[in-house]
Amino acid sequence: MIDSSTTTDSGIAADTGTMIRIVPVGNFPVHHNGGHEVTPLHILEMASNFEAGGTDLLIDVDHESLWGRTRAAGWSSRVEARPDGLYMEYPTWTPQTEELVNERAYRYFSPVYTLSSTDKQGGQVGARLLSVALTNMPYMDTEIEHVGNASGGPAGKARGGSFAASHFAAPLVEVSPGPRLPGARVPGARPPVLANQSSFDKLVAERRRKRDQALAKRKQRVQERAKLLEKAKSLVESGKADSLAHAVKQLTS
């Protein structure tokens, strides 16, 4: 799991509805959570997994949610995959956080993401954006966009400059060249090359098609299990089986 950070300039914050880059495409060979590369495919997976989920994106303070404290500083309800990274809708702040932002007590963002994750059925679903934190010690200081009170240019434009290895919250899961996580990309495998927006759109459509197929199969399995359970109940009620387990065994043998 990797966490990092971003900023903008013009008062309290960018208008709600503004999309800002929160996870960049790029290679981070000396990241303190372990060297890793974020590819366009990872970005697609993050967007797809967010769309498939049932909650908004949590914005916390100083990565507190990593340690079990999930009180929100704000929320973002939309993310979007683009060729240069994952964009989120600028957060809606809670009243308490709005005061902190106005006072410039917090000025930068820090995303928390993993490049390998599973769904509730244990299936591999790839990269996932878990949360975003307000911080003042961002790792990604120039690679992403930040809070609307920070210096460095108007909202929607990341500052230019070289990669800086700042420090921030302690890591949860290290992504490193050691033993690979289940479903992790094979070393040396090349991500798809996206020459233009059309290629990216095609990749998005293909990713969504595969996701919809997987969801349809999962729904079918759930329906089949429900029908099997109903038949098993009928066998028990008619006295043809001693228990549900016995009935299910009869039906599936």
Short mmCIF file of C-alpha atoms in Angstrom, two decimals, residues 69-253:
data_model
loop_
_atom_site.label_atom_id
_atom_site.label_comp_id
_atom_site.label_asym_id
_atom_site.label_seq_id
_atom_site.Cartn_x
_atom_site.Cartn_y
_atom_site.Cartn_z
CA ARG A 69 -9.62 6.30 12.94
CA THR A 70 -11.91 6.90 9.98
CA ARG A 71 -13.42 10.29 10.83
CA ALA A 72 -13.68 12.24 7.58
CA ALA A 73 -12.08 15.57 6.82
CA GLY A 74 -13.91 15.59 3.49
CA TRP A 75 -15.30 13.47 0.68
CA SER A 76 -14.88 13.10 -3.05
CA SER A 77 -17.64 11.40 -5.01
CA ARG A 78 -16.00 10.98 -8.42
CA VAL A 79 -12.74 9.77 -9.93
CA GLU A 80 -11.69 9.64 -13.57
CA ALA A 81 -8.97 7.71 -15.38
CA ARG A 82 -6.88 9.78 -17.78
CA PRO A 83 -3.68 8.94 -19.69
CA ASP A 84 -1.50 10.83 -17.19
CA GLY A 85 -3.09 9.55 -13.98
CA LEU A 86 -6.17 9.22 -11.79
CA TYR A 87 -8.17 12.38 -11.18
CA MET A 88 -10.60 12.98 -8.33
CA GLU A 89 -13.28 15.61 -7.93
CA TYR A 90 -12.04 18.30 -5.54
CA PRO A 91 -13.27 17.33 -2.05
CA THR A 92 -16.22 18.73 -0.17
CA TRP A 93 -14.84 19.61 3.28
CA THR A 94 -16.48 19.20 6.66
CA PRO A 95 -16.95 22.55 8.51
CA GLN A 96 -14.05 21.78 10.86
CA THR A 97 -11.70 20.97 7.97
CA GLU A 98 -12.81 24.01 6.00
CA GLU A 99 -11.56 26.13 8.90
CA LEU A 100 -8.21 24.30 8.88
CA VAL A 101 -7.87 24.81 5.14
CA ASN A 102 -8.76 28.52 5.41
CA GLU A 103 -6.11 28.92 8.09
CA ARG A 104 -3.58 27.09 5.90
CA ALA A 105 -3.05 24.52 8.65
CA TYR A 106 -2.99 21.82 5.93
CA ARG A 107 -1.90 22.45 2.37
CA TYR A 108 -1.18 19.18 0.58
CA PHE A 109 -2.79 15.89 -0.46
CA SER A 110 -1.41 12.37 -0.06
CA PRO A 111 -3.05 9.39 -1.81
CA VAL A 112 -3.06 5.86 -0.37
CA TYR A 113 -3.24 3.11 -2.98
CA THR A 114 -2.35 -0.51 -3.55
CA LEU A 115 -1.38 -2.10 -6.87
CA SER A 116 -2.91 -5.48 -6.03
CA SER A 117 -6.22 -6.12 -4.26
CA THR A 118 -9.08 -8.62 -4.09
CA ASP A 119 -12.86 -8.28 -4.08
CA LYS A 120 -15.21 -9.75 -1.47
CA GLN A 121 -15.18 -13.11 -3.25
CA GLY A 122 -11.39 -13.25 -3.23
CA GLY A 123 -11.00 -12.45 -6.92
CA GLN A 124 -8.08 -10.33 -8.09
CA VAL A 125 -9.23 -6.84 -9.13
CA GLY A 126 -5.90 -5.05 -9.42
CA ALA A 127 -5.02 -1.56 -8.23
CA ARG A 128 -7.24 0.37 -5.85
CA LEU A 129 -7.25 3.91 -4.42
CA LEU A 130 -8.03 3.54 -0.70
CA SER A 131 -8.06 7.08 0.67
CA VAL A 132 -6.50 10.52 0.41
CA ALA A 133 -4.99 12.43 3.33
CA LEU A 134 -4.40 16.06 4.13
CA THR A 135 -0.74 16.45 5.10
CA ASN A 136 2.07 18.95 5.21
CA MET A 137 4.87 16.53 4.29
CA PRO A 138 3.95 15.14 0.87
CA TYR A 139 6.02 12.58 -0.97
CA MET A 140 4.51 13.51 -4.33
CA ASP A 141 5.08 17.24 -4.09
CA THR A 142 5.25 18.04 -7.81
CA GLU A 143 3.60 14.97 -9.35
CA ILE A 144 0.02 15.68 -8.26
CA GLU A 145 -2.24 18.64 -7.46
CA HIS A 146 -2.92 19.99 -3.97
CA VAL A 147 -5.18 21.93 -1.61
CA GLY A 148 -6.61 25.24 -2.84
CA ASN A 149 -4.66 27.32 -0.33
CA ALA A 150 -1.17 26.21 -1.39
CA SER A 151 1.29 28.23 -3.41
CA GLY A 152 2.54 27.16 -6.78
CA GLY A 153 -0.12 28.00 -9.34
CA PRO A 154 -3.88 27.95 -9.92
CA ALA A 155 -6.09 24.96 -9.17
CA GLY A 156 -5.85 22.26 -11.79
CA LYS A 157 -2.14 22.72 -12.52
CA ALA A 158 0.55 20.72 -10.80
CA ARG A 159 3.79 22.55 -10.20
CA GLY A 160 6.71 21.60 -12.38
CA GLY A 161 10.02 20.44 -10.99
CA SER A 162 12.10 17.41 -10.23
CA PHE A 163 11.07 14.41 -8.17
CA ALA A 164 11.50 15.06 -4.43
CA ALA A 165 11.70 12.33 -1.79
CA SER A 166 9.84 14.01 1.08
CA HIS A 167 8.60 11.98 4.04
CA PHE A 168 5.08 11.36 5.27
CA ALA A 169 2.95 8.82 7.18
CA ALA A 170 4.38 5.38 7.91
CA PRO A 171 3.58 2.64 5.35
CA LEU A 172 1.16 -0.24 5.84
CA VAL A 173 2.16 -2.63 3.08
CA GLU A 174 5.50 -2.34 1.33
CA VAL A 175 5.59 -2.78 -2.41
CA SER A 176 9.06 -4.10 -3.08
CA PRO A 177 11.01 -6.44 -5.39
CA GLY A 178 10.69 -9.21 -2.75
CA PRO A 179 7.94 -11.91 -2.67
CA ARG A 180 5.16 -10.67 -4.91
CA LEU A 181 1.58 -10.18 -3.80
CA PRO A 182 -1.10 -12.49 -5.31
CA GLY A 183 -2.08 -11.20 -8.72
CA ALA A 184 0.91 -8.86 -8.94
CA ARG A 185 2.33 -8.13 -12.35
CA VAL A 186 5.06 -10.50 -13.58
CA PRO A 187 8.49 -8.79 -13.47
CA GLY A 188 9.41 -7.47 -16.87
CA ALA A 189 5.84 -7.48 -18.18
CA ARG A 190 5.15 -4.36 -20.18
CA PRO A 191 1.97 -2.33 -19.70
CA PRO A 192 0.01 -1.37 -22.83
CA VAL A 193 1.40 1.63 -24.68
CA LEU A 194 -1.23 4.35 -25.05
CA ALA A 195 -0.35 6.51 -28.03
CA ASN A 196 -3.34 8.82 -27.74
CA GLN A 197 -6.71 9.43 -26.12
CA SER A 198 -8.46 7.06 -28.56
CA SER A 199 -6.24 4.17 -27.49
CA PHE A 200 -6.88 5.02 -23.85
CA ASP A 201 -10.66 5.13 -24.42
CA LYS A 202 -10.55 1.70 -26.06
CA LEU A 203 -8.62 0.31 -23.10
CA VAL A 204 -11.19 1.82 -20.70
CA ALA A 205 -14.06 0.26 -22.67
CA GLU A 206 -12.36 -3.15 -22.72
CA ARG A 207 -11.66 -3.00 -18.99
CA ARG A 208 -15.30 -2.13 -18.27
CA ARG A 209 -16.54 -4.91 -20.57
CA LYS A 210 -14.47 -7.49 -18.69
CA ARG A 211 -15.64 -6.10 -15.36
CA ASP A 212 -19.29 -6.29 -16.45
CA GLN A 213 -18.79 -9.88 -17.61
CA ALA A 214 -17.27 -10.81 -14.25
CA LEU A 215 -20.13 -9.13 -12.37
CA ALA A 216 -22.70 -10.96 -14.53
CA LYS A 217 -21.07 -14.34 -13.83
CA ARG A 218 -20.93 -13.56 -10.12
CA LYS A 219 -24.63 -12.63 -10.11
CA GLN A 220 -25.46 -15.86 -11.93
CA ARG A 221 -23.56 -17.90 -9.31
CA VAL A 222 -25.44 -16.15 -6.50
CA GLN A 223 -28.78 -16.89 -8.17
CA GLU A 224 -27.83 -20.53 -8.70
CA ARG A 225 -26.86 -20.88 -5.04
CA ALA A 226 -30.17 -19.32 -3.98
CA LYS A 227 -32.14 -21.79 -6.13
CA LEU A 228 -30.11 -24.69 -4.73
CA LEU A 229 -30.86 -23.55 -1.20
CA GLU A 230 -34.60 -23.35 -1.93
CA LYS A 231 -34.58 -26.90 -3.30
CA ALA A 232 -32.63 -28.09 -0.27
CA LYS A 233 -35.18 -26.48 2.06
CA SER A 234 -37.99 -28.28 0.19
CA LEU A 235 -36.24 -31.63 0.66
CA VAL A 236 -35.88 -31.03 4.40
CA GLU A 237 -39.50 -29.91 4.76
CA SER A 238 -40.76 -32.99 2.88
CA GLY A 239 -38.68 -35.29 5.06
CA LYS A 240 -36.46 -36.46 2.21
CA ALA A 241 -33.34 -35.07 3.89
CA ASP A 242 -32.28 -34.79 7.53
CA SER A 243 -30.63 -31.39 7.21
CA LEU A 244 -29.81 -28.62 4.76
CA ALA A 245 -26.27 -29.92 4.47
CA HIS A 246 -27.59 -33.39 3.65
CA ALA A 247 -30.04 -31.96 1.13
CA VAL A 248 -27.37 -29.90 -0.59
CA LYS A 249 -25.13 -32.94 -0.80
CA GLN A 250 -27.99 -34.91 -2.38
CA LEU A 251 -28.61 -32.21 -4.97
CA THR A 252 -24.98 -31.74 -5.92
CA SER A 253 -23.81 -35.37 -5.93
#
